[in-house]
Tab-separated table of C-alpha atoms in Angstrom:
chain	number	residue	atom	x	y	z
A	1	UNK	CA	13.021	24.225	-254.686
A	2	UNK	CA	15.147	23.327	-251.434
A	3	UNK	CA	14.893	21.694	-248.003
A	4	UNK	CA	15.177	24.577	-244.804
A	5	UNK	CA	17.654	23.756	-242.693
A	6	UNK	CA	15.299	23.198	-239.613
A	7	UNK	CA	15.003	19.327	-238.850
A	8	UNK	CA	12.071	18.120	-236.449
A	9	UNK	CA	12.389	15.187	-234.219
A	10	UNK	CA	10.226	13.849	-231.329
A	11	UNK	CA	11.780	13.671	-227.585
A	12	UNK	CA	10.121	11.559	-225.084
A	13	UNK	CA	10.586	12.743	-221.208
A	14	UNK	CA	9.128	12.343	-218.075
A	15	UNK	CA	6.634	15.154	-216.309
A	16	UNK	CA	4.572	14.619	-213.162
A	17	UNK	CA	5.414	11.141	-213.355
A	18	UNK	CA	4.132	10.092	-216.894
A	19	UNK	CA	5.448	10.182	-220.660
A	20	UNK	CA	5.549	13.219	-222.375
A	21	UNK	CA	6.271	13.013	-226.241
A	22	UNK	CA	7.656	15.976	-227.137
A	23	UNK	CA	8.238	17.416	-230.226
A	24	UNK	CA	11.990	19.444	-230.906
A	25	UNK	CA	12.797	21.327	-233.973
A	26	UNK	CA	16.410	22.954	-234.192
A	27	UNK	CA	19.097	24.611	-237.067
A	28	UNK	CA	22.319	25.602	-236.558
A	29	UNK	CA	25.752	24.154	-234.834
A	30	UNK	CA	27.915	25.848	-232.176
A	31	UNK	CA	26.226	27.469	-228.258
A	32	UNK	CA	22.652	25.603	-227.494
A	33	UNK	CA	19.942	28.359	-227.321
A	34	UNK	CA	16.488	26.585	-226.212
A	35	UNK	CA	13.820	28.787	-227.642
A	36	UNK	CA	9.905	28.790	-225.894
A	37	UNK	CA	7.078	29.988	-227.453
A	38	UNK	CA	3.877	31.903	-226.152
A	39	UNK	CA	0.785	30.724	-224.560
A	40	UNK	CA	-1.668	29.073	-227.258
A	41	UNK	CA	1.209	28.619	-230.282
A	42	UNK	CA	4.044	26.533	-230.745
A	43	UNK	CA	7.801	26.395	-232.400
A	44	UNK	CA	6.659	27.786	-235.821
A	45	UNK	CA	6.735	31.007	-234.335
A	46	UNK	CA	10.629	30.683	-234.275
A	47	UNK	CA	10.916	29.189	-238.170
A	48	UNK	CA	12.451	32.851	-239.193
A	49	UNK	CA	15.454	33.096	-237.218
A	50	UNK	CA	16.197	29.086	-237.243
A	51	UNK	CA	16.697	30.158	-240.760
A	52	UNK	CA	18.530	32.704	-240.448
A	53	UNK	CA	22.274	31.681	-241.773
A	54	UNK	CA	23.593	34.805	-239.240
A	55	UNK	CA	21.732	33.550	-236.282
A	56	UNK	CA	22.782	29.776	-236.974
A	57	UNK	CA	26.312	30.558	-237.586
A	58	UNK	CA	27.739	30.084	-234.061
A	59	UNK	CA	24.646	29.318	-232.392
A	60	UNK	CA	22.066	25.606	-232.325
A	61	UNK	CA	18.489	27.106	-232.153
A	62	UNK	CA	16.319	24.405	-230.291
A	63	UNK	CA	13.077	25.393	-230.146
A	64	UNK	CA	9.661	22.490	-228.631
A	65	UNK	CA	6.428	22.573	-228.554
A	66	UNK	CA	5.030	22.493	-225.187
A	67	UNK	CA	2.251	19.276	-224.468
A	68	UNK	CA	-0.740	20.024	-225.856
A	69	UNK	CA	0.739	22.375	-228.295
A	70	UNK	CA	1.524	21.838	-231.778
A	71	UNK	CA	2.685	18.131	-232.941
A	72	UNK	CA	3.375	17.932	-229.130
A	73	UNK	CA	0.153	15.580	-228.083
A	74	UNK	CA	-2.069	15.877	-224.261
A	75	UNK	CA	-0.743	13.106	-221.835
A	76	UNK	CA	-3.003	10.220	-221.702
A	77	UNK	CA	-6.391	10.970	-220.022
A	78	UNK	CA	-6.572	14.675	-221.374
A	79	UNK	CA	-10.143	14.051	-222.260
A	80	UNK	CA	-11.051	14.028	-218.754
A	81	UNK	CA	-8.734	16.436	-217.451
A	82	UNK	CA	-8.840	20.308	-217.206
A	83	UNK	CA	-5.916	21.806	-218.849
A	84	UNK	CA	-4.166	24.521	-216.363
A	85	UNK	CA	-0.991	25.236	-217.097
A	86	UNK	CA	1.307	25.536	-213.523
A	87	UNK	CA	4.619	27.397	-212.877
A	88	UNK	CA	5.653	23.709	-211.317
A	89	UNK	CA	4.737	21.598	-214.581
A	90	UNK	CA	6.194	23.827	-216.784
A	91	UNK	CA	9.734	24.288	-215.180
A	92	UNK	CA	10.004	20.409	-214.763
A	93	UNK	CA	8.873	20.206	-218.517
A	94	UNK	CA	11.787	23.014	-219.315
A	95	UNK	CA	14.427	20.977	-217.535
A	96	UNK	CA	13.457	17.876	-218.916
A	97	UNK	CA	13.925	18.626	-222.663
A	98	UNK	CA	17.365	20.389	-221.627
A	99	UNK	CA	18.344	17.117	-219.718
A	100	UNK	CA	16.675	14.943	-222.281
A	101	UNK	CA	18.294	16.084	-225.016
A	102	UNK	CA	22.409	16.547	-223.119
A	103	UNK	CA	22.113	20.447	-223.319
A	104	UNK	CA	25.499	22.011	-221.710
A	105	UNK	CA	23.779	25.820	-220.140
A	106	UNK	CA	22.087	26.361	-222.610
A	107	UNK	CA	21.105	30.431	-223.470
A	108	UNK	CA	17.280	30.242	-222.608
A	109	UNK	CA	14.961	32.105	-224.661
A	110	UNK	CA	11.725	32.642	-223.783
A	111	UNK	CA	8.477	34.807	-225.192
A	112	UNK	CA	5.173	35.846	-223.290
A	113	UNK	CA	4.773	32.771	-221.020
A	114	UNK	CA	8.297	31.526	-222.072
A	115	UNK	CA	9.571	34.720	-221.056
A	116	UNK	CA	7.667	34.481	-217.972
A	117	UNK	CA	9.579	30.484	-217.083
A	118	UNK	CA	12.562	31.860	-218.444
A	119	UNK	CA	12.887	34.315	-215.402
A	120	UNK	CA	11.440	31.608	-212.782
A	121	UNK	CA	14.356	29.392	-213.662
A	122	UNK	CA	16.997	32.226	-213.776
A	123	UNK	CA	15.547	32.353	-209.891
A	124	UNK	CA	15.431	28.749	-209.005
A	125	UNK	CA	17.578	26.823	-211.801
A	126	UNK	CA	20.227	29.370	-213.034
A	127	UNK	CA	23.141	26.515	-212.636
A	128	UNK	CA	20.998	24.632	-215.675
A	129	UNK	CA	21.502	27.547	-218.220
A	130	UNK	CA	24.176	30.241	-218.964
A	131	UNK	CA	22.047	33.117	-219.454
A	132	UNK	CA	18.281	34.064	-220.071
A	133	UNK	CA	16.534	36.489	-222.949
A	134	UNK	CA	13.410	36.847	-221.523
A	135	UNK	CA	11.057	38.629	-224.368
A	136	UNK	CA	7.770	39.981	-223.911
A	137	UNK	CA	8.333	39.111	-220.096
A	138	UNK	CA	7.743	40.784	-216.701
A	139	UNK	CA	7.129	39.500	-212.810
A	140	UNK	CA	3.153	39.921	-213.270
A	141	UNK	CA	0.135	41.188	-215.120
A	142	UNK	CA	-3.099	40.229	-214.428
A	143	UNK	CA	-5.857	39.670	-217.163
A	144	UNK	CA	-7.468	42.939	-218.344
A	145	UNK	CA	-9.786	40.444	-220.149
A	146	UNK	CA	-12.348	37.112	-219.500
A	147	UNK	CA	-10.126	34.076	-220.128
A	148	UNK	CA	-13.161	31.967	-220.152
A	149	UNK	CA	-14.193	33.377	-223.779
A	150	UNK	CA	-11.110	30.977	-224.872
A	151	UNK	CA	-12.892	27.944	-223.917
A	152	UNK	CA	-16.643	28.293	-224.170
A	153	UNK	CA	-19.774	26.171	-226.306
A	154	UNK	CA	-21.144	29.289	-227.898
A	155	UNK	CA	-17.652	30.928	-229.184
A	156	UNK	CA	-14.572	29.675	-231.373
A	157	UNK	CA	-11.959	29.644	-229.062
A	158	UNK	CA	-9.312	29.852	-231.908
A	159	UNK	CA	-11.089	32.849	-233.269
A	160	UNK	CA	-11.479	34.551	-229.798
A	161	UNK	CA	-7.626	33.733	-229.337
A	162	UNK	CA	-6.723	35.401	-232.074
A	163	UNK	CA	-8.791	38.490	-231.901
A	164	UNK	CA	-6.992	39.305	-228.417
A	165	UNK	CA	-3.856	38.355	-230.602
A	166	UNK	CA	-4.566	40.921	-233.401
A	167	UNK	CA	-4.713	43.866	-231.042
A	168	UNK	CA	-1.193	42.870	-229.514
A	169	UNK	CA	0.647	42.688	-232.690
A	170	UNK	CA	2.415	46.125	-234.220
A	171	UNK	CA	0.507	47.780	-236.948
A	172	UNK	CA	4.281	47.690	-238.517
A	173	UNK	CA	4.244	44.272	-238.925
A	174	UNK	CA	3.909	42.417	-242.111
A	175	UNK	CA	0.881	41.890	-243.079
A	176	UNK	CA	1.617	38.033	-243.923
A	177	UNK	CA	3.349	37.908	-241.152
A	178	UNK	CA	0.596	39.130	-238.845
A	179	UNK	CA	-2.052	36.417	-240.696
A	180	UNK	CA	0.298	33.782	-239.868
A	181	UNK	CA	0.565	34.567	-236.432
A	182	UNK	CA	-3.043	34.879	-236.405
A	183	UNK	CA	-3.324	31.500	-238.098
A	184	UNK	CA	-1.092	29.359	-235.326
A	185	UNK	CA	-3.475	30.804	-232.398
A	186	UNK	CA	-7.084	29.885	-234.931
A	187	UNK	CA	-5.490	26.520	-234.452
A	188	UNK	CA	-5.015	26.238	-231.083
A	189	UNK	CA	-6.264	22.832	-229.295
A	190	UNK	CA	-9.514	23.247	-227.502
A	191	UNK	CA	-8.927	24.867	-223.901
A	192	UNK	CA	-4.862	25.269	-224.763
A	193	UNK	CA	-5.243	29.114	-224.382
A	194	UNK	CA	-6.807	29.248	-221.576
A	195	UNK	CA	-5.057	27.221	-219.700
A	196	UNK	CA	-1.983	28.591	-220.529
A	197	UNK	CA	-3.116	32.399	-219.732
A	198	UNK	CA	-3.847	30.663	-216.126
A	199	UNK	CA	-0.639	30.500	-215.777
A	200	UNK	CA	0.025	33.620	-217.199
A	201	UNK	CA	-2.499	35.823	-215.369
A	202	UNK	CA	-3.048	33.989	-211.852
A	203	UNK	CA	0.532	32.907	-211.226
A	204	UNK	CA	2.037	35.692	-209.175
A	205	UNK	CA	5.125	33.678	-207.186
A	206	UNK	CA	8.208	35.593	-209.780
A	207	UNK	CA	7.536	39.189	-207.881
A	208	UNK	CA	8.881	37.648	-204.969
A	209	UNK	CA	11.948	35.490	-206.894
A	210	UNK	CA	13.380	38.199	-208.682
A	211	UNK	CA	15.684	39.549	-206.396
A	212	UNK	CA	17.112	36.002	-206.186
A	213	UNK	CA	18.250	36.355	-209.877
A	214	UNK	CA	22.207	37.043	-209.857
A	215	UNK	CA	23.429	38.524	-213.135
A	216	UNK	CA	26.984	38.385	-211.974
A	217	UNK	CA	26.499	34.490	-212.794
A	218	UNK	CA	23.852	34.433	-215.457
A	219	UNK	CA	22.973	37.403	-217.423
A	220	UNK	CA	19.525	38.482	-218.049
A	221	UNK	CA	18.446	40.603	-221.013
A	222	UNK	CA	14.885	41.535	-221.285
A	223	UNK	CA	13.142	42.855	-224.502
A	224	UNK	CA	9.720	44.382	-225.165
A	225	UNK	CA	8.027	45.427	-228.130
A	226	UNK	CA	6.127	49.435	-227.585
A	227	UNK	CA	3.057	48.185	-229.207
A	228	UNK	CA	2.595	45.269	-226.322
A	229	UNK	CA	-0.438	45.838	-224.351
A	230	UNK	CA	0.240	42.510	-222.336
A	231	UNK	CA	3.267	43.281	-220.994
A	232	UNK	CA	4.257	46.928	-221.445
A	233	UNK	CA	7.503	48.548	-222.043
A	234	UNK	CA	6.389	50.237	-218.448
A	235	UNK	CA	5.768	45.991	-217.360
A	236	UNK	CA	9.429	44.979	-218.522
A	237	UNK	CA	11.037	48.350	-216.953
A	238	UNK	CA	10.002	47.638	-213.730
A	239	UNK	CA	11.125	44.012	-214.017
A	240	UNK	CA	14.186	44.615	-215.218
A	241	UNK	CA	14.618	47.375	-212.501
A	242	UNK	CA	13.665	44.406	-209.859
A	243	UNK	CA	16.759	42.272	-210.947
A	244	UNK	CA	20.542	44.143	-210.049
A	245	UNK	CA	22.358	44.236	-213.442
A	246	UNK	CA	19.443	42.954	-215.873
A	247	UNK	CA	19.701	44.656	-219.241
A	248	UNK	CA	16.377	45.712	-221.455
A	249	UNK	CA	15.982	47.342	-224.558
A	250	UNK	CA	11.967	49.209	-226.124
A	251	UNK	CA	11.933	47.819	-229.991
A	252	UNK	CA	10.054	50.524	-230.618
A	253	UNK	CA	8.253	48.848	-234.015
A	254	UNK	CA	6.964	45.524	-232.565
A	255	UNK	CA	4.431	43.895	-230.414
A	256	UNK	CA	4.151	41.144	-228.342
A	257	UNK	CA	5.234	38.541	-230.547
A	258	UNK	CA	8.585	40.068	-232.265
A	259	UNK	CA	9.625	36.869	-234.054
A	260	UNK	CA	7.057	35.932	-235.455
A	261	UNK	CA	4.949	38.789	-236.689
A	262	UNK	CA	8.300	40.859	-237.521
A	263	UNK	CA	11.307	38.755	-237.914
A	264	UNK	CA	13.087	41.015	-239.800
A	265	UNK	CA	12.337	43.864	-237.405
A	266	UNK	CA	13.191	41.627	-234.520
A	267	UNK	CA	16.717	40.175	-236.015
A	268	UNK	CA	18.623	42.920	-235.079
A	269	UNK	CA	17.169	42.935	-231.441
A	270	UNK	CA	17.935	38.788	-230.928
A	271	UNK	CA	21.471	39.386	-232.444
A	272	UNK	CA	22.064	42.001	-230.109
A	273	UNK	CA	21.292	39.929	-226.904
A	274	UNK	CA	23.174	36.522	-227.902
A	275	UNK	CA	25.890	38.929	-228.348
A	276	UNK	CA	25.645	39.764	-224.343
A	277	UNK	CA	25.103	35.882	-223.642
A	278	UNK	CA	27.931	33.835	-222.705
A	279	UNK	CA	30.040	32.242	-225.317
A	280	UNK	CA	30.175	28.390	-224.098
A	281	UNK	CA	30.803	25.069	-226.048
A	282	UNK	CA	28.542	23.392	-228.229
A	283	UNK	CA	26.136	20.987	-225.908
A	284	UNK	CA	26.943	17.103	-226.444
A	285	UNK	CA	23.994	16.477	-227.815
């Protein structure tokens, strides 16, 4: 019986104007690498690699949850309020939890959605971080599927959540692994899907950022799992080929949510693009 070496802490920051008390896990010492998760989950999806002795080595995994996701509450007045995620809300969130907790350029990491921010700010904030891993990310995909069937009377939104889930995880993945993923979306807040696939699927402003990106200043690697059907290997190839000097590499065994439904699978991927990251000192924090 032993401790893990993540430790959990709550962060309180300022978004829109208003408190935001947000919870921060992290593991590790040495180059700050702020890890986001997907729409509709929350840091447990990073638990593998923050316990990973060969990822922590040289590098602090920070990983939050988002508000309304995971221990991360709704601002006050949520119960009147119709949850939409926004590209605006969520960069100012971003850049308050670096500035909150004395990041130094940080390596952003970002899945799905995260992946999605993580290429906005290499746009419009790359001074803030030294380079971006965008994962599961591309400029735009809109929904092949209803979004309201995540937030309806006469259906489990959890349940629906996870059923679009299920058919964008790799067959190769564990099957533990894939019922835990499933689990974290079953227990979704009510509405926390859907608003964040608003974001996800209406939000078109990156096709028109990327050529703003400069690699020569902040690298960006992009990786994509061949058994995504949200954002295709085809998706992240044309992305990639948007941005001069943007690296990507097919893992040709995973879906669309690598590190959590096949760490193992997905370890030598994320070792492969901190290696391409800068090497900068450990944040004051």
């Amino acid at each position: 019986m032993s401790f893990e070496p993540i430790t959990g802490r709550y962060l309180t920051v300022s978004v829109a104007g208003a408190p935001r008390r947000i919870y921060v896990e992290e593991a590790g010492a040495g180059r700050p690498v702020l890890c986001l998760h997907t729409a509709g989950a929350d840091t447990r999806q990073w638990r593998h690699l923050m316990n990973d002795a060969a990822v922590t080595a040289g590098n602090r995994l920070i990983a939050f949850d988002m508000p309304w996701h995971g221990k991360s509450l709704p601002p006050e007045g949520w119960e009147v309020e119709e949850y939409l995620l926004t590209t605006e809300a969520y960069i100012e969130t971003v850049l308050a939890v670096v500035d909150g907790m004395g990041l130094d350029r940080p390596v952003l990491a970002g899945c799905s959605m995260g992946g999605r921010i993580a290429l906005q700010l290499a746009a419009l904030h790359p001074e803030t971080f030294s380079g971006f891993i965008a994962i599961e990310a591309s400029d735009f995909q809109p929904a092949w599927y209803d979004i309201d069937w995540f937030h309806r009377p006469d259906a489990h939104g959890g349940e629906m959540g996870a059923a679009l889930v299920s058919a964008n995880i790799s067959p190769h993945a564990p099957r533990v692994e894939r019922w835990n993923t499933l689990w974290m979306f079953m227990q979704s807040g009510p509405g926390v899907f859907r608003g964040d696939l608003s974001f996800y699927t209406k939000d078109d402003s990156l096709i028109g950022r990327l050529c703003r990106i400069d690699t020569s200043k902040t690298p960006v690697h992009l990786l994509v799992g061949a058994y995504d059907l949200t954002c295709t290997p085809e998706d992240a190839r044309r992305t990639a080929a948007a941005i001069p000097g943007a690296s990507i590499a097919v893992m040709d065994e995973l879906g669309h949510f690598p590190m959590s439904e096949h760490p193992e699978g997905f370890r030598p991927f994320f070792l492969d693009a901190l290696a391409r990251m800068p090497v900068a000192r450990a944040d004051a924090a």
